[in-house]
Amino acid sequence: MKKSFLGCKRPLLTCMVQADNPDRIKELIDASIPEGAEAIGMQFCKLKTEYRNEKTYRELFAYTDLPVYVTNYRNHVSNVEKNDDTLAAELLKLAECGATLVDVMGDYFDACEGELTMKADAIEKQKKLIDGLHARGAEVLMSSHVFKYTPAERVLEIALEHQKRGADICKIVAGASTMAEQIENLRIINLLKENLNIPFLFLSGGECRIMRRIGGELGCCMYLCVHEHDELATKSQPLLAQMKMLRDALGESGIK
């Protein structure tokens, strides 16, 4: 059966396995599967340079039967001083090697605040990149890490741009520092659900992070979790074991 992040009946429990070497990635995969991981997220930008090669990629993708989401963000461990053309070429190689879902930043080819370029030439290059990823059998997630509270109208504009450029999944990371902003972000999930034709993942940083724990039951397509909060893990991502219990409990309660 083809691995996929699309058409799932429930929001996927995706365990992010951030590490600087392949053995640690495998160790985290082995630990996450008994806890209920349904997909794996590998941030290749965290791998040391000596492991950034086709042999390692194929080995890691073959290590698990679960679908794998990959990122290649700027200015991380092995990406310092690389330009976006190089990062894009690496995404294409990851797709060739077996990545299921590839993260294309919304400001690839034109780095800007909020991670969504509106320059015509950059957008055309993004569309070409997305076509190339699809041609290699990969699904595409477009991401914009805004990292601050963003009004509903602007969030929807970003999401519709992701959809227009050919992404299969939209990912937006906003922010919330007050209860009022957190409640508005919960409302935004429903706005996206009503207006998008593709699945989405809407997350929030800051003090209020309830969406990372109930967003999937409100309309988000997945949860991003971690097995443990080690030095490379994203601290705002909930523990997989706890998230599975919460998701299953909310599902049994009939909350939609």
mmCIF file of C-alpha atoms in Angstrom:
data_model
loop_
_atom_site.group_PDB
_atom_site.id
_atom_site.type_symbol
_atom_site.label_atom_id
_atom_site.label_comp_id
_atom_site.label_asym_id
_atom_site.label_seq_id
_atom_site.Cartn_x
_atom_site.Cartn_y
_atom_site.Cartn_z
ATOM 1 C CA MET A 1 0.000 0.000 0.000
ATOM 2 C CA LYS A 2 1.320 3.459 -0.946
ATOM 3 C CA LYS A 3 2.502 5.584 1.945
ATOM 4 C CA SER A 4 0.538 8.818 2.185
ATOM 5 C CA PHE A 5 -0.378 11.745 4.417
ATOM 6 C CA LEU A 6 -3.567 12.334 2.422
ATOM 7 C CA GLY A 7 -7.048 10.887 2.840
ATOM 8 C CA CYS A 8 -6.509 9.764 6.442
ATOM 9 C CA LYS A 9 -9.609 9.165 8.569
ATOM 10 C CA ARG A 10 -8.028 10.646 11.703
ATOM 11 C CA PRO A 11 -5.314 13.274 12.256
ATOM 12 C CA LEU A 12 -2.000 11.457 12.043
ATOM 13 C CA LEU A 13 0.260 11.193 15.075
ATOM 14 C CA THR A 14 3.502 12.291 13.424
ATOM 15 C CA CYS A 15 6.578 11.813 15.587
ATOM 16 C CA MET A 16 9.365 14.281 14.794
ATOM 17 C CA VAL A 17 12.752 12.547 15.091
ATOM 18 C CA GLN A 18 15.297 15.351 15.112
ATOM 19 C CA ALA A 19 18.894 14.211 15.360
ATOM 20 C CA ASP A 20 22.333 14.944 13.934
ATOM 21 C CA ASN A 21 23.091 11.339 12.973
ATOM 22 C CA PRO A 22 21.196 8.381 11.410
ATOM 23 C CA ASP A 23 21.612 6.028 14.380
ATOM 24 C CA ARG A 24 19.813 8.452 16.694
ATOM 25 C CA ILE A 25 17.011 8.850 14.140
ATOM 26 C CA LYS A 26 16.565 5.070 14.072
ATOM 27 C CA GLU A 27 16.630 4.948 17.874
ATOM 28 C CA LEU A 28 13.837 7.547 18.060
ATOM 29 C CA ILE A 29 11.785 5.704 15.421
ATOM 30 C CA ASP A 30 12.119 2.458 17.376
ATOM 31 C CA ALA A 31 10.983 4.218 20.553
ATOM 32 C CA SER A 32 8.045 6.009 18.922
ATOM 33 C CA ILE A 33 6.364 3.091 17.164
ATOM 34 C CA PRO A 34 5.288 1.281 20.383
ATOM 35 C CA GLU A 35 3.903 4.620 21.609
ATOM 36 C CA GLY A 36 1.549 4.827 18.621
ATOM 37 C CA ALA A 37 3.407 6.816 15.955
ATOM 38 C CA GLU A 38 1.520 6.729 12.652
ATOM 39 C CA ALA A 39 4.024 8.791 10.668
ATOM 40 C CA ILE A 40 7.590 10.009 11.101
ATOM 41 C CA GLY A 41 9.005 13.504 10.604
ATOM 42 C CA MET A 42 12.715 13.710 9.706
ATOM 43 C CA GLN A 43 14.313 17.149 9.741
ATOM 44 C CA PHE A 44 17.298 16.556 7.478
ATOM 45 C CA CYS A 45 18.497 20.101 8.097
ATOM 46 C CA LYS A 46 19.552 18.866 11.565
ATOM 47 C CA LEU A 47 21.782 16.069 10.208
ATOM 48 C CA LYS A 48 25.534 16.643 10.192
ATOM 49 C CA THR A 49 26.958 17.337 6.753
ATOM 50 C CA GLU A 50 28.711 13.971 6.470
ATOM 51 C CA TYR A 51 25.329 12.216 6.542
ATOM 52 C CA ARG A 52 23.695 14.368 3.873
ATOM 53 C CA ASN A 53 23.889 11.855 1.027
ATOM 54 C CA GLU A 54 21.683 9.513 -1.013
ATOM 55 C CA LYS A 55 22.858 6.371 0.775
ATOM 56 C CA THR A 56 21.772 7.723 4.173
ATOM 57 C CA TYR A 57 18.447 8.992 2.831
ATOM 58 C CA ARG A 58 17.496 5.677 1.256
ATOM 59 C CA GLU A 59 18.584 3.792 4.355
ATOM 60 C CA LEU A 60 16.431 5.926 6.641
ATOM 61 C CA PHE A 61 13.339 5.845 4.417
ATOM 62 C CA ALA A 62 13.640 2.069 4.151
ATOM 63 C CA TYR A 63 13.991 1.725 7.919
ATOM 64 C CA THR A 64 10.273 2.314 8.576
ATOM 65 C CA ASP A 65 7.025 1.300 6.902
ATOM 66 C CA LEU A 66 5.397 4.536 8.114
ATOM 67 C CA PRO A 67 5.002 7.569 5.837
ATOM 68 C CA VAL A 68 7.819 10.090 6.292
ATOM 69 C CA TYR A 69 7.573 13.900 6.321
ATOM 70 C CA VAL A 70 10.852 15.731 5.593
ATOM 71 C CA THR A 71 12.095 19.300 6.041
ATOM 72 C CA ASN A 72 15.145 21.167 4.737
ATOM 73 C CA TYR A 73 14.964 24.566 6.415
ATOM 74 C CA ARG A 74 17.515 27.361 6.073
ATOM 75 C CA ASN A 75 20.375 28.034 8.465
ATOM 76 C CA HIS A 76 20.181 24.763 10.367
ATOM 77 C CA VAL A 77 23.148 22.514 11.142
ATOM 78 C CA SER A 78 23.958 21.309 7.621
ATOM 79 C CA ASN A 79 22.350 24.175 5.699
ATOM 80 C CA VAL A 80 24.328 27.195 6.866
ATOM 81 C CA GLU A 81 25.252 29.404 3.899
ATOM 82 C CA LYS A 82 23.407 27.238 1.351
ATOM 83 C CA ASN A 83 21.189 29.136 -1.063
ATOM 84 C CA ASP A 84 17.587 28.197 -1.792
ATOM 85 C CA ASP A 85 18.420 26.644 -5.159
ATOM 86 C CA THR A 86 20.693 24.181 -3.360
ATOM 87 C CA LEU A 87 18.042 23.467 -0.713
ATOM 88 C CA ALA A 88 15.444 22.872 -3.431
ATOM 89 C CA ALA A 89 17.748 20.466 -5.277
ATOM 90 C CA GLU A 90 18.197 18.571 -2.008
ATOM 91 C CA LEU A 91 14.414 18.345 -1.603
ATOM 92 C CA LEU A 92 14.180 16.793 -5.061
ATOM 93 C CA LYS A 93 16.846 14.260 -4.080
ATOM 94 C CA LEU A 94 14.943 13.413 -0.872
ATOM 95 C CA ALA A 95 11.832 12.809 -2.972
ATOM 96 C CA GLU A 96 13.789 10.568 -5.345
ATOM 97 C CA CYS A 97 15.057 8.560 -2.382
ATOM 98 C CA GLY A 98 11.586 7.891 -0.985
ATOM 99 C CA ALA A 99 10.310 10.801 1.117
ATOM 100 C CA THR A 100 6.513 10.708 1.378
ATOM 101 C CA LEU A 101 5.799 14.367 2.190
ATOM 102 C CA VAL A 102 8.220 17.208 1.413
ATOM 103 C CA ASP A 103 8.122 20.621 3.123
ATOM 104 C CA VAL A 104 8.535 23.587 0.745
ATOM 105 C CA MET A 105 8.907 26.875 2.604
ATOM 106 C CA GLY A 106 6.513 29.565 1.382
ATOM 107 C CA ASP A 107 9.397 31.987 0.841
ATOM 108 C CA TYR A 108 11.760 29.641 -0.986
ATOM 109 C CA PHE A 109 13.748 31.689 -3.549
ATOM 110 C CA ASP A 110 12.882 34.966 -1.764
ATOM 111 C CA ALA A 111 13.492 34.817 1.992
ATOM 112 C CA CYS A 112 11.177 37.220 3.800
ATOM 113 C CA GLU A 113 9.463 37.799 7.128
ATOM 114 C CA GLY A 114 6.468 35.528 7.575
ATOM 115 C CA GLU A 115 7.788 33.044 5.015
ATOM 116 C CA LEU A 116 5.481 33.844 2.112
ATOM 117 C CA THR A 117 6.962 35.472 -0.952
ATOM 118 C CA MET A 118 4.727 37.344 -3.365
ATOM 119 C CA LYS A 119 7.419 37.893 -6.014
ATOM 120 C CA ALA A 120 6.239 36.474 -9.324
ATOM 121 C CA ASP A 121 9.563 34.872 -10.329
ATOM 122 C CA ALA A 122 9.964 33.190 -6.930
ATOM 123 C CA ILE A 123 6.397 31.860 -7.068
ATOM 124 C CA GLU A 124 7.032 30.385 -10.516
ATOM 125 C CA LYS A 125 10.160 28.650 -9.225
ATOM 126 C CA GLN A 126 8.142 27.265 -6.294
ATOM 127 C CA LYS A 127 5.507 25.902 -8.667
ATOM 128 C CA LYS A 128 8.210 24.277 -10.793
ATOM 129 C CA LEU A 129 9.758 22.741 -7.665
ATOM 130 C CA ILE A 130 6.371 21.402 -6.529
ATOM 131 C CA ASP A 131 5.774 19.901 -9.983
ATOM 132 C CA GLY A 132 9.186 18.234 -9.775
ATOM 133 C CA LEU A 133 8.431 16.780 -6.348
ATOM 134 C CA HIS A 134 5.087 15.451 -7.554
ATOM 135 C CA ALA A 135 6.784 13.926 -10.606
ATOM 136 C CA ARG A 136 9.065 12.025 -8.236
ATOM 137 C CA GLY A 137 6.079 10.607 -6.370
ATOM 138 C CA ALA A 138 6.181 12.871 -3.306
ATOM 139 C CA GLU A 139 3.366 14.804 -1.684
ATOM 140 C CA VAL A 140 4.054 18.460 -0.887
ATOM 141 C CA LEU A 141 3.419 20.528 2.222
ATOM 142 C CA MET A 142 3.988 24.285 1.964
ATOM 143 C CA SER A 143 4.932 25.992 5.223
ATOM 144 C CA SER A 144 4.913 29.562 6.502
ATOM 145 C CA HIS A 145 6.345 30.092 9.980
ATOM 146 C CA VAL A 146 4.985 33.501 10.966
ATOM 147 C CA PHE A 147 5.703 32.961 14.681
ATOM 148 C CA LYS A 148 3.379 35.753 15.873
ATOM 149 C CA TYR A 149 -0.323 36.332 16.317
ATOM 150 C CA THR A 150 -1.851 36.802 12.864
ATOM 151 C CA PRO A 151 -5.400 37.999 12.097
ATOM 152 C CA ALA A 152 -7.773 35.450 10.597
ATOM 153 C CA GLU A 153 -7.996 37.201 7.213
ATOM 154 C CA ARG A 154 -4.224 37.105 6.794
ATOM 155 C CA VAL A 155 -3.988 33.441 7.797
ATOM 156 C CA LEU A 156 -6.585 32.570 5.173
ATOM 157 C CA GLU A 157 -4.695 34.599 2.538
ATOM 158 C CA ILE A 158 -1.519 32.623 3.286
ATOM 159 C CA ALA A 159 -3.368 29.308 3.155
ATOM 160 C CA LEU A 160 -5.029 30.115 -0.169
ATOM 161 C CA GLU A 161 -1.636 31.047 -1.619
ATOM 162 C CA HIS A 162 -0.241 27.670 -0.545
ATOM 163 C CA GLN A 163 -3.169 25.970 -2.238
ATOM 164 C CA LYS A 164 -2.819 28.069 -5.409
ATOM 165 C CA ARG A 165 0.862 27.154 -5.755
ATOM 166 C CA GLY A 166 0.062 23.444 -5.864
ATOM 167 C CA ALA A 167 0.690 22.262 -2.307
ATOM 168 C CA ASP A 168 -1.152 19.150 -1.120
ATOM 169 C CA ILE A 169 -1.078 20.310 2.522
ATOM 170 C CA CYS A 170 -0.872 23.806 4.015
ATOM 171 C CA LYS A 171 1.126 24.437 7.203
ATOM 172 C CA ILE A 172 1.050 27.772 9.045
ATOM 173 C CA VAL A 173 2.661 28.466 12.416
ATOM 174 C CA ALA A 174 1.285 31.623 14.024
ATOM 175 C CA GLY A 175 1.389 32.673 17.682
ATOM 176 C CA ALA A 176 -0.714 33.515 20.716
ATOM 177 C CA SER A 177 0.274 35.192 23.969
ATOM 178 C CA THR A 178 -3.173 35.760 25.502
ATOM 179 C CA MET A 179 -6.304 33.708 25.985
ATOM 180 C CA ALA A 180 -8.172 35.979 23.558
ATOM 181 C CA GLU A 181 -5.594 35.290 20.832
ATOM 182 C CA GLN A 182 -5.697 31.578 21.576
ATOM 183 C CA ILE A 183 -9.492 31.505 21.224
ATOM 184 C CA GLU A 184 -9.243 33.430 17.939
ATOM 185 C CA ASN A 185 -6.708 30.883 16.664
ATOM 186 C CA LEU A 186 -9.164 28.105 17.431
ATOM 187 C CA ARG A 187 -11.749 29.977 15.373
ATOM 188 C CA ILE A 188 -9.231 30.271 12.536
ATOM 189 C CA ILE A 189 -9.015 26.481 12.323
ATOM 190 C CA ASN A 190 -12.699 26.388 11.470
ATOM 191 C CA LEU A 191 -12.240 29.221 8.956
ATOM 192 C CA LEU A 192 -9.563 27.196 7.168
ATOM 193 C CA LYS A 193 -11.740 24.100 7.285
ATOM 194 C CA GLU A 194 -14.572 25.978 5.570
ATOM 195 C CA ASN A 195 -12.475 27.677 2.876
ATOM 196 C CA LEU A 196 -9.602 25.357 1.882
ATOM 197 C CA ASN A 197 -9.780 22.459 -0.526
ATOM 198 C CA ILE A 198 -6.600 20.867 0.821
ATOM 199 C CA PRO A 199 -5.721 19.525 4.288
ATOM 200 C CA PHE A 200 -3.968 21.933 6.646
ATOM 201 C CA LEU A 201 -1.938 22.133 9.820
ATOM 202 C CA PHE A 202 -2.366 25.357 11.799
ATOM 203 C CA LEU A 203 -0.118 25.694 14.840
ATOM 204 C CA SER A 204 0.626 28.369 17.405
ATOM 205 C CA GLY A 205 3.725 29.276 19.349
ATOM 206 C CA GLY A 206 3.913 31.489 22.413
ATOM 207 C CA GLU A 207 2.389 30.870 25.804
ATOM 208 C CA CYS A 208 -0.871 29.397 24.530
ATOM 209 C CA ARG A 209 -0.306 26.062 22.837
ATOM 210 C CA ILE A 210 -3.611 24.259 23.285
ATOM 211 C CA MET A 211 -3.980 23.900 19.510
ATOM 212 C CA ARG A 212 -1.059 21.489 19.403
ATOM 213 C CA ARG A 213 -3.132 19.188 21.609
ATOM 214 C CA ILE A 214 -6.666 19.512 20.226
ATOM 215 C CA GLY A 215 -6.167 20.986 16.742
ATOM 216 C CA GLY A 216 -6.569 17.641 15.026
ATOM 217 C CA GLU A 217 -10.023 17.134 16.497
ATOM 218 C CA LEU A 218 -11.049 20.560 15.187
ATOM 219 C CA GLY A 219 -9.813 20.135 11.631
ATOM 220 C CA CYS A 220 -6.006 19.948 11.414
ATOM 221 C CA CYS A 221 -4.713 16.947 9.461
ATOM 222 C CA MET A 222 -1.996 15.834 11.889
ATOM 223 C CA TYR A 223 -0.292 16.266 15.233
ATOM 224 C CA LEU A 224 3.452 16.918 15.464
ATOM 225 C CA CYS A 225 4.789 15.087 18.518
ATOM 226 C CA VAL A 226 8.090 13.947 19.995
ATOM 227 C CA HIS A 227 9.149 10.814 21.857
ATOM 228 C CA GLU A 228 11.115 12.881 24.352
ATOM 229 C CA HIS A 229 12.311 16.439 24.833
ATOM 230 C CA ASP A 230 16.016 15.984 24.205
ATOM 231 C CA GLU A 231 18.382 18.766 23.163
ATOM 232 C CA LEU A 232 17.266 18.806 19.508
ATOM 233 C CA ALA A 233 13.524 18.284 20.004
ATOM 234 C CA THR A 234 11.076 21.164 19.557
ATOM 235 C CA LYS A 235 9.964 21.864 23.116
ATOM 236 C CA SER A 236 6.491 23.081 22.136
ATOM 237 C CA GLN A 237 5.649 19.751 20.486
ATOM 238 C CA PRO A 238 3.790 17.453 22.917
ATOM 239 C CA LEU A 239 4.983 14.017 23.931
ATOM 240 C CA LEU A 240 3.688 11.302 21.624
ATOM 241 C CA ALA A 241 2.521 8.953 24.383
ATOM 242 C CA GLN A 242 0.472 11.704 26.030
ATOM 243 C CA MET A 243 -0.874 12.962 22.711
ATOM 244 C CA LYS A 244 -2.100 9.507 21.707
ATOM 245 C CA MET A 245 -4.056 9.161 24.935
ATOM 246 C CA LEU A 246 -5.580 12.604 24.486
ATOM 247 C CA ARG A 247 -6.474 12.106 20.826
ATOM 248 C CA ASP A 248 -8.053 8.718 21.509
ATOM 249 C CA ALA A 249 -10.010 10.092 24.464
ATOM 250 C CA LEU A 250 -11.323 13.037 22.452
ATOM 251 C CA GLY A 251 -12.268 10.695 19.612
ATOM 252 C CA GLU A 252 -14.155 8.375 21.933
ATOM 253 C CA SER A 253 -16.022 11.345 23.407
ATOM 254 C CA GLY A 254 -17.408 12.203 19.990
ATOM 255 C CA ILE A 255 -15.742 15.633 19.794
ATOM 256 C CA LYS A 256 -15.314 16.712 16.163
#
